GROMACS .gro file of C-alpha atoms in nm:
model
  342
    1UNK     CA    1 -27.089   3.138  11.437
    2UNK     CA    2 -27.445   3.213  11.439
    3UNK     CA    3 -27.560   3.589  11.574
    4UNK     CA    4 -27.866   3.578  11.814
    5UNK     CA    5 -28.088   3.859  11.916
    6UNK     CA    6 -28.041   4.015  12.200
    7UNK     CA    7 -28.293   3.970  12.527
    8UNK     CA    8 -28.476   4.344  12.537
    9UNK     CA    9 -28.544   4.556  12.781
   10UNK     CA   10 -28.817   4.644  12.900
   11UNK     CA   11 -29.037   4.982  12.734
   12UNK     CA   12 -29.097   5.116  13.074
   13UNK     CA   13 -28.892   4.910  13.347
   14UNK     CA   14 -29.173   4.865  13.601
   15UNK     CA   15 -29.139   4.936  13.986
   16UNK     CA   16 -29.270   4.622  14.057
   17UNK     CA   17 -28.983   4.327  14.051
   18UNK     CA   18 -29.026   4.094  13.758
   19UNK     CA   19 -28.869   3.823  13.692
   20UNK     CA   20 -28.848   3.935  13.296
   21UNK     CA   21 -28.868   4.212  13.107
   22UNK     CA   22 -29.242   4.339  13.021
   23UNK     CA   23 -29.177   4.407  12.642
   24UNK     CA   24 -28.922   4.388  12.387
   25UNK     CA   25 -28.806   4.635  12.138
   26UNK     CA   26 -28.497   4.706  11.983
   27UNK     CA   27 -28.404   5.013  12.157
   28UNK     CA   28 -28.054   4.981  12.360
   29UNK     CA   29 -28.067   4.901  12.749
   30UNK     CA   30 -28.008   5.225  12.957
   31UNK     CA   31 -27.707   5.032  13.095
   32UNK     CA   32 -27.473   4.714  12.962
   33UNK     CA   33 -27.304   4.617  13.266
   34UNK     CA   34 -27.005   4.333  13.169
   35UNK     CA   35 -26.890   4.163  13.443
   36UNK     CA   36 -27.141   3.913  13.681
   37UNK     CA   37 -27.024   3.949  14.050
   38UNK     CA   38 -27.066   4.114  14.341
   39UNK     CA   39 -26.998   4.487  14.202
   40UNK     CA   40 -27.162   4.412  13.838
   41UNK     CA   41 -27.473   4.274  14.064
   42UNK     CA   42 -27.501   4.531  14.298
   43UNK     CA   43 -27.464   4.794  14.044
   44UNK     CA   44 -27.753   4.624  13.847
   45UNK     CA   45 -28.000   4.573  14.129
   46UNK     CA   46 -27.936   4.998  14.230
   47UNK     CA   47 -28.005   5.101  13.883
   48UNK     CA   48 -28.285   4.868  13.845
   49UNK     CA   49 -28.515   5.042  14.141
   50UNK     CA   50 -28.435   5.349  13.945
   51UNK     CA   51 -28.636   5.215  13.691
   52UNK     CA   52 -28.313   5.185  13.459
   53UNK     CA   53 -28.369   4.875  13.188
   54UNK     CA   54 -28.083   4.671  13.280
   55UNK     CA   55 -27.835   4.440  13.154
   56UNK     CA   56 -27.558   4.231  13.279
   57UNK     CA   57 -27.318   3.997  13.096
   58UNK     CA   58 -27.178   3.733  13.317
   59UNK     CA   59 -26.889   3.532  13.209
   60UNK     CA   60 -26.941   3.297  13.520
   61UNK     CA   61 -26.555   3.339  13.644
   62UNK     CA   62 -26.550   3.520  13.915
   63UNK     CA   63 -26.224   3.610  14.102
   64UNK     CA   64 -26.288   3.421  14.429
   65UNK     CA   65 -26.455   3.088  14.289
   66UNK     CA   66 -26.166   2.880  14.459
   67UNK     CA   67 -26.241   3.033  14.825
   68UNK     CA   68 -26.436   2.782  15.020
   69UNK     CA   69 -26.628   3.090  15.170
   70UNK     CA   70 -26.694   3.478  15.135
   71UNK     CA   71 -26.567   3.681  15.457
   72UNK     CA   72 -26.651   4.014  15.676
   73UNK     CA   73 -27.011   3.984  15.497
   74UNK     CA   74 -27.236   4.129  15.680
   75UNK     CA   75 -27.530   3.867  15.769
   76UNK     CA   76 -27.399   3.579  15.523
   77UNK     CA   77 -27.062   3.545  15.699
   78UNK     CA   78 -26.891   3.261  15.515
   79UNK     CA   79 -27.133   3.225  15.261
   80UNK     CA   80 -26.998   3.009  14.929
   81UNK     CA   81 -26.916   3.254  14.693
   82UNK     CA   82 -27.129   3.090  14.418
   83UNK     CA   83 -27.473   3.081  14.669
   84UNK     CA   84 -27.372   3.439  14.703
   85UNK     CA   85 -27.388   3.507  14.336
   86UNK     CA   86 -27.673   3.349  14.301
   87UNK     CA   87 -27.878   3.516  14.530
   88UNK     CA   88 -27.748   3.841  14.375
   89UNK     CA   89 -27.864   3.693  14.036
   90UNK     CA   90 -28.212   3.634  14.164
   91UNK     CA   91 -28.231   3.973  14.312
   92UNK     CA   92 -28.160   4.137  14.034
   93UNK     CA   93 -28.404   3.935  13.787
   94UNK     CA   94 -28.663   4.011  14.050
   95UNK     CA   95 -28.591   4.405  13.983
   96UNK     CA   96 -28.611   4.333  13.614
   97UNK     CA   97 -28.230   4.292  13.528
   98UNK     CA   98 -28.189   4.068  13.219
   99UNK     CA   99 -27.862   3.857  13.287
  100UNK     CA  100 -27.711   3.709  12.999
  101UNK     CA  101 -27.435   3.405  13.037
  102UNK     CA  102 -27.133   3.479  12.779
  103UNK     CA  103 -26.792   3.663  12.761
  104UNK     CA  104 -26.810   4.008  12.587
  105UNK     CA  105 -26.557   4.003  12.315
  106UNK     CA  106 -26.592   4.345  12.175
  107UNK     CA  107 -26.739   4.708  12.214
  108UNK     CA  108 -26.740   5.000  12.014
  109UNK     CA  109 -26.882   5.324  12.057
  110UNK     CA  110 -27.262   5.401  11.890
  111UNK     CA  111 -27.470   5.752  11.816
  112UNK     CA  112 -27.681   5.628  12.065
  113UNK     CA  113 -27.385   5.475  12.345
  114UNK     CA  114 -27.233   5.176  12.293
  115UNK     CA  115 -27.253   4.816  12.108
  116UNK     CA  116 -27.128   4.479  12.316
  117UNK     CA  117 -27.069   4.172  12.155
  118UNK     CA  118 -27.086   3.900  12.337
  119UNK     CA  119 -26.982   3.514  12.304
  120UNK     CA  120 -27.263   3.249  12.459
  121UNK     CA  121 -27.275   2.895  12.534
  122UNK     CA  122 -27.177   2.737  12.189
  123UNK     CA  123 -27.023   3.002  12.048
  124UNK     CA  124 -27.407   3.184  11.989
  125UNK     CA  125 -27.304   3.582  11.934
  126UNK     CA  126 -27.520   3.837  12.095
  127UNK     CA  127 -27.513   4.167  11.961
  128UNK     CA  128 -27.634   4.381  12.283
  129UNK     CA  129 -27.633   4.797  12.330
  130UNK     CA  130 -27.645   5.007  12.570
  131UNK     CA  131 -27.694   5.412  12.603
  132UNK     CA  132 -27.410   5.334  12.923
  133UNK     CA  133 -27.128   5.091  12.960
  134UNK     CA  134 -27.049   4.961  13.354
  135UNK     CA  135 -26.727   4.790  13.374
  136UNK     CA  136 -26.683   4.521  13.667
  137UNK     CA  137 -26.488   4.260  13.513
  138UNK     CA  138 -26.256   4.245  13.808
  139UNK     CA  139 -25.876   4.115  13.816
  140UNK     CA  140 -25.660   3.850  13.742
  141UNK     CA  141 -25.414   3.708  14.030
  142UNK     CA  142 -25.051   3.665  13.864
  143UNK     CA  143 -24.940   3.414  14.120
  144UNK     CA  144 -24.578   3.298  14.194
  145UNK     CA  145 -24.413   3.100  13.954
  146UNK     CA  146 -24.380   2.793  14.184
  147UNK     CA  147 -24.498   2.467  14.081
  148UNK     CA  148 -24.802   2.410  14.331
  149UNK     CA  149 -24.937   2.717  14.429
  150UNK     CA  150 -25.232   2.743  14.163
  151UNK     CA  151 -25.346   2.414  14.247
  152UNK     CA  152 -25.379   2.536  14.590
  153UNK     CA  153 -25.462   2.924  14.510
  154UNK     CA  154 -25.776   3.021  14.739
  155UNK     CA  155 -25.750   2.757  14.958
  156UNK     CA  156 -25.439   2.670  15.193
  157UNK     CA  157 -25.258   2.942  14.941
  158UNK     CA  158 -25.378   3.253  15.035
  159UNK     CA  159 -25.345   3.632  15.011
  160UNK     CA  160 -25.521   3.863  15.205
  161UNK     CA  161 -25.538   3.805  15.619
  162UNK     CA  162 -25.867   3.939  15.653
  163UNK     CA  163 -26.034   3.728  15.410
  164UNK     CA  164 -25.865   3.412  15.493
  165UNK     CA  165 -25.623   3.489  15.799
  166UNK     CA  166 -25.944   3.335  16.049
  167UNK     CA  167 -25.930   3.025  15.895
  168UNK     CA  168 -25.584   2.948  15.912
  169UNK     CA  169 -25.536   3.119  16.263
  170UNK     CA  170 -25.316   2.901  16.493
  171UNK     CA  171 -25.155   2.694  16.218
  172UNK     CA  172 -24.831   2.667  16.069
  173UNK     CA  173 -24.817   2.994  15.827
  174UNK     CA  174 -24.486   2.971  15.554
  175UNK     CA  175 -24.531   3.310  15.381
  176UNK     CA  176 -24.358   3.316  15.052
  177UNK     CA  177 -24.192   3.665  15.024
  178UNK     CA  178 -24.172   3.741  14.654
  179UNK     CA  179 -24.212   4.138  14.618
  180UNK     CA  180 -24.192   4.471  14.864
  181UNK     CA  181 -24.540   4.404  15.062
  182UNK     CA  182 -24.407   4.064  15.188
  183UNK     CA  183 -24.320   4.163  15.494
  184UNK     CA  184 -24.622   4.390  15.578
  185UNK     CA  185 -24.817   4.072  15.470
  186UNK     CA  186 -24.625   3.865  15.762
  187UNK     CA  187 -24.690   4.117  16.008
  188UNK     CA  188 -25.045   4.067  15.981
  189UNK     CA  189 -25.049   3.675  15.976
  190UNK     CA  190 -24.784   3.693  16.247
  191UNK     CA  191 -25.104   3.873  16.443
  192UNK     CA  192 -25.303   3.535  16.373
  193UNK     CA  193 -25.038   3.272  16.463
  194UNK     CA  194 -24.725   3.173  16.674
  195UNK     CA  195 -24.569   2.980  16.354
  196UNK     CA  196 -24.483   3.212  16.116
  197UNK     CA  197 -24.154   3.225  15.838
  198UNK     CA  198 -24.075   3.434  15.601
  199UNK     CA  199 -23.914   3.272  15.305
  200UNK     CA  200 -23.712   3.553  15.158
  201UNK     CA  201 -23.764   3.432  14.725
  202UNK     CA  202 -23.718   3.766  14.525
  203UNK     CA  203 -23.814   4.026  14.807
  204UNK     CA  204 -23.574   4.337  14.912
  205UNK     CA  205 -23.360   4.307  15.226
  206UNK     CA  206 -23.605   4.442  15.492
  207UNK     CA  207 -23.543   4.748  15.663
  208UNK     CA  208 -23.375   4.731  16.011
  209UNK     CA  209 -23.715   4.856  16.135
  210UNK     CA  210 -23.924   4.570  15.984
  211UNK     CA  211 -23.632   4.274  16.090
  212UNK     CA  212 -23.687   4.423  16.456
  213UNK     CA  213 -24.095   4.390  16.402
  214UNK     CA  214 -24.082   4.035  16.264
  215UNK     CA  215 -23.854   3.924  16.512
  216UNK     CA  216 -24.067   4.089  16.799
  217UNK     CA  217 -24.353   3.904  16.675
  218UNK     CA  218 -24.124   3.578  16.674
  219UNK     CA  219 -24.130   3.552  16.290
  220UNK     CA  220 -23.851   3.320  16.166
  221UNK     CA  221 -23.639   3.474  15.823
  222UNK     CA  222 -23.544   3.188  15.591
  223UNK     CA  223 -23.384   3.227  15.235
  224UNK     CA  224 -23.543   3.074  14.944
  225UNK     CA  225 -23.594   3.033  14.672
  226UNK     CA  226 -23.896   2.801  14.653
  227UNK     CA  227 -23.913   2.534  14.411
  228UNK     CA  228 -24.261   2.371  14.450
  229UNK     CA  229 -24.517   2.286  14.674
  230UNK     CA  230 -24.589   1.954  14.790
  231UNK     CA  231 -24.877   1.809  14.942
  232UNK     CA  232 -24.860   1.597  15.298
  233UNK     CA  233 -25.089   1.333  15.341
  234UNK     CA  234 -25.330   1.435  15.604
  235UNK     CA  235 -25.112   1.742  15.727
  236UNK     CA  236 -25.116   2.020  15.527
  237UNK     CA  237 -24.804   2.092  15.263
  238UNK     CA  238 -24.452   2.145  15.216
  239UNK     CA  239 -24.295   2.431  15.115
  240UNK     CA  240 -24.008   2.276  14.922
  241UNK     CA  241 -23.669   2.508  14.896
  242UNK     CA  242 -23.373   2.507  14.661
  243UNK     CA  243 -23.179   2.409  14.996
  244UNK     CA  244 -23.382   2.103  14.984
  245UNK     CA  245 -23.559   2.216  15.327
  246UNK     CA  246 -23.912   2.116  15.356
  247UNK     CA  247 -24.128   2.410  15.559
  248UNK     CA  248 -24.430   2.216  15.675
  249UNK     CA  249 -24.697   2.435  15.654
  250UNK     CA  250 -25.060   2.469  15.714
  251UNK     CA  251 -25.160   2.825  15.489
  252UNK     CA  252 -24.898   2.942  15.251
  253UNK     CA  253 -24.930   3.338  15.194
  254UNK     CA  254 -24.825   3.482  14.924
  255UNK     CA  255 -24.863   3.836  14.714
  256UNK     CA  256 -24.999   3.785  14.377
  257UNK     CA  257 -24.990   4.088  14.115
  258UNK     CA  258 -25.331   4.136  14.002
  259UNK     CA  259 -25.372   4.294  13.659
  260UNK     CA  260 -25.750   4.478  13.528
  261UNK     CA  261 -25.954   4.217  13.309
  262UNK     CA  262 -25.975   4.536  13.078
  263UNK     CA  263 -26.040   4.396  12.724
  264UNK     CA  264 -26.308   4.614  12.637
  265UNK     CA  265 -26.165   4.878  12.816
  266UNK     CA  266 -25.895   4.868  12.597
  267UNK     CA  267 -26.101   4.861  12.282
  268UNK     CA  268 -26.257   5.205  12.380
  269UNK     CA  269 -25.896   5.352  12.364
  270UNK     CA  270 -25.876   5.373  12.779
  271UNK     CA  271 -25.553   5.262  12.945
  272UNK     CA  272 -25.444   5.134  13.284
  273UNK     CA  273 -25.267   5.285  13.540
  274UNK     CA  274 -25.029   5.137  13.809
  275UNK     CA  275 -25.180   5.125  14.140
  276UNK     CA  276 -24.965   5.327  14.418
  277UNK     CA  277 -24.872   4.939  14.635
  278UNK     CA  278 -24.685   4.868  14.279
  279UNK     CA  279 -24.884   4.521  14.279
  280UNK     CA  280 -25.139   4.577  14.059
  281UNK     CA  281 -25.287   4.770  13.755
  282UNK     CA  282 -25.635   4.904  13.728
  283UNK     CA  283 -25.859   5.111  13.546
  284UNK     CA  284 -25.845   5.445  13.719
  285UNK     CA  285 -26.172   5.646  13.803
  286UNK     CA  286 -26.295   5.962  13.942
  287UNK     CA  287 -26.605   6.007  14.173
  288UNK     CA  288 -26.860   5.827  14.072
  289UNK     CA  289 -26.668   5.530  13.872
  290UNK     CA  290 -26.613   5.774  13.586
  291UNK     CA  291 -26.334   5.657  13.365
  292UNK     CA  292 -26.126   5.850  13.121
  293UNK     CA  293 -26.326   5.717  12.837
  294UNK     CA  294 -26.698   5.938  12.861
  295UNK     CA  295 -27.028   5.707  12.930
  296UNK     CA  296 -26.812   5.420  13.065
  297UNK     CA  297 -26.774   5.355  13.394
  298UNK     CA  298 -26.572   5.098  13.580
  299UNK     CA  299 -26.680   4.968  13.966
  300UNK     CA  300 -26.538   4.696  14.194
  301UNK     CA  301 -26.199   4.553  14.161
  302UNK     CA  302 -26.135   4.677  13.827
  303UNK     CA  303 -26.118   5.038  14.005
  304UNK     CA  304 -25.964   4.924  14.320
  305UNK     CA  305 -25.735   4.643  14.362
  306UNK     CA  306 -25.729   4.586  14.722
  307UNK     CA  307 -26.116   4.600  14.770
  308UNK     CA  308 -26.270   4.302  14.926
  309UNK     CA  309 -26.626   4.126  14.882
  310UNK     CA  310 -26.798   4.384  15.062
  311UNK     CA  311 -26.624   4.693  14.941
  312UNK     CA  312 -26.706   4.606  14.560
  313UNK     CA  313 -27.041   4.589  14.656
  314UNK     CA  314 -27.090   4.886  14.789
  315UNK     CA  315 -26.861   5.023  14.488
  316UNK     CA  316 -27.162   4.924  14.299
  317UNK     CA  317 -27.424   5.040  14.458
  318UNK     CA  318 -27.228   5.404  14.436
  319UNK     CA  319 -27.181   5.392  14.037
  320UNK     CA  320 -27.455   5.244  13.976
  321UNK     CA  321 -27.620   5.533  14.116
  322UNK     CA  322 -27.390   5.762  13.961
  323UNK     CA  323 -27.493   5.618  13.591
  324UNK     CA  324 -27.839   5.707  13.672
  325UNK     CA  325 -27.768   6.018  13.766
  326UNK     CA  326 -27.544   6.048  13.434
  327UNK     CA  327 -27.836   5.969  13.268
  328UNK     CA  328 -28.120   6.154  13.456
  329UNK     CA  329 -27.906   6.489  13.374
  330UNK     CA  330 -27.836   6.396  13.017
  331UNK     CA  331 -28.206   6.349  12.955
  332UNK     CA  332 -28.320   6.663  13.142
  333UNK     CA  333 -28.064   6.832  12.982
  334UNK     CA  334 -28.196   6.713  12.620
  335UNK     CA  335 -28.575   6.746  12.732
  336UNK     CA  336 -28.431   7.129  12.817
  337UNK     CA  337 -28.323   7.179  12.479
  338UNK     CA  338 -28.646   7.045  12.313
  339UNK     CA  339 -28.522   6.704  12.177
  340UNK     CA  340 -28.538   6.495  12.404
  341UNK     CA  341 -28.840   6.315  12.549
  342UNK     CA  342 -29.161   6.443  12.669
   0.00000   0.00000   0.00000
C-alpha cells in the first residue's frame, strides 16, 4: 500500500468560495469531518463560512442510497438522494471544503488533535489531521432475517411512514412485526391505507389497548413467522409464511435495529450507548455534539437514531457551529495566556 499526501488546507481559508484550497502546508485542518452526507456536509459548509479550513472524508455509502427519493425536504421534495449529495458536495467545495473519497480506517489522538487514516480508491493511504474530529458516519440497518427483504430494503421494504408512508399510501401494506415498536409502526401506516396486517414474527402479545387501536383502524393480526419474500410479476410481492399463506402486498414495513458506524469512535476509547426505543445504539452527545471523548464530536444519525434527512442536517449545521466555537474559545483562551497566535 502506497501512503499519499494529504490535500492541505488552506493558510487563511478565504471568505470568498473557492473551489480549492489557496495554499498548502502541512499544518492539520481545523476540522476532519469522516462521514460524506447530509450531516458531515452541512457541518462542513457551516464551519467553512467561519473561515474554518475544512475537511471531509466520504466513503460514498450513505444510509439511504436505495430510496428512490429524499422526503419532507424543504424545496427539493423528492430529490434522489445522490443529486442531493452532490449538490451538498459542490456547496461545500465552493466554501473551500476539501472532500476526499476513501474510508477512514484509523485515528489516534495527536499534541496538536487528531491523525485520520484513510483508505482511497486503490488502496492509496492518506494520512490526514485535524486540530477537531466531526463524526457523521451514520448507521447501519440490521434488517430481518428473511430471505428477500434486503433485496427490497428502501424500496417496497420500508421503515419509517414519514419518509416513505406517501408513496405507498392506498396500497396493500403487510407490516412484518419483529420487535416492541411493531405495532406503533402499524398504527401509523394504518393512517395511510385501508389494507393493513400485522404479521405477528417475534413481537410481544400487544396490549389490550393497542389490539383495540389496530382493530379500530381495521388492521388485520396474522401469526407468522415469515419465511421469505417473493416477488409478483407486475403486482408487487408476497409475503410468504411458515403456514404457507402468501400476503400479497404492495410496501412491506418492517423495524430494522440500526447500530452507530462507530469504528473510529471506538479507537478513541468512546463507547455506545443504547438508545431509550431499545432499537438502536448510538454515540451519545451533549449540547453541541460533544461526545465523551474531548475534541470529538459526533452529528447526524450517529447521535440520533430516529433523525430523518432534514433533522441531520440541521444537526450539522448546530455542531458544526459548536466546533467553531470550541475552537474560537480555545484559541482566545491560548492568545490570553500569551502562546497562542497573534
Amino acid at each position: 500500500m502506497t501512503t499519499t499526501p494529504a490535500p492541505t488546507p488552506s493558510a487563511t481559508p478565504s471568505a470568498t468560495p473557492s473551489a480549492t484550497p489557496s495554499a498548502t502546508h502541512a499544518t492539520p485542518y481545523d476540522v476532519v469531518v469522516v462521514g460524506g452526507s447530509v450531516a458531515g456536509l452541512a457541518a462542513a459548509v457551516a464551519l467553512a463560512r467561519s473561515l474554518r479550513s475544512v475537511l471531509v472524508v466520504d466513503a460514498g455509502h450513505p444510509r439511504n442510497a436505495p430510496a428512490e427519493g429524499a422526503h419532507n425536504v424543504l424545496g427539493q421534495e423528492g430529490v434522489a438522494p445522490a443529486e442531493l449529495l452532490a449538490r451538498g458536495r459542490a456547496e461545500a467545495t465552493a466554501y473551500g471544503v476539501t472532500v476526499l473519497p476513501g474510508r477512514a480506517t484509523g485515528a489516534t489522538r495527536t499534541e496538536e488533535g487528531f491523525a485520520v487514516e484513510v483508505t482511497g480508491d486503490a488502496g492509496r493511504r492518506y494520512d490526514v489531521a485535524g486540530r477537531r474530529l466531526l463524526l457523521a458516519t451514520g448507521l447501519v440497518d440490521e434488517l430481518p432475517d428473511v430471505p428477500g427483504l434486503r433485496e427490497h430494503w428502501g424500496r417496497e421494504v420500508v421503515h419509517c411512514p414519514f419518509c416513505h408512508g406517501y408513496e405507498v399510501r392506498g396500497g396493500r401494506i403487510v407490516v412484518l412485526g419483529t420487535s416492541p415498536m411493531a405495532v406503533h409502526q402499524t398504527l401509523m401506516f394504518a393512517a395511510l391505507s385501508d389494507d393493513v396486517t400485522l404479521v405477528r414474527d417475534g413481537m410481544p402479545q400487544p396490549e389490550q389497548q393497542d389490539l383495540a387501536r389496530l382493530e379500530a383502524l381495521g388492521v388485520r393480526l396474522v401469526e407468522g413467522p415469515a419465511v421469505r419474500l417473493d416477488e409478483r410479476p407486475g403486482d408487487g410481492l408476497d409475503l410468504v409464511l411458515a403456514s404457507g399463506e402468501r400476503l400479497p402486498a404492495d410496501a412491506v414495513p418492517v423495524q430494522s435495529r440500526v447500530v452507530a458506524r462507530s469504528e473510529l469512535f471506538a479507537q478513541l476509547g468512546g463507547e455506545l450507548v443504547d438508545h431509550p426505543s431499545g432499537m438502536a445504539r448510538h454515540v451519545a452527545t451533549e449540547l453541541g455534539g460533544r461526545t465523551s471523548v474531548p475534541g470529538v464530536f459526533a452529528a447526524g444519525s450517529l447521535a440520533e437514531p430516529m433523525a430523518i434527512v432534514v433533522a441531520s442536517m440541521a444537526s450539522g449545521v448546530a455542531v458544526g457551529g459548536a466546533v467553531h466555537l470550541d475552537l474560537l474559545l480555545a484559541d482566545a483562551d491560548a492568545r490570553a495566556a500569551g502562546s497562542g497566535p497573534r
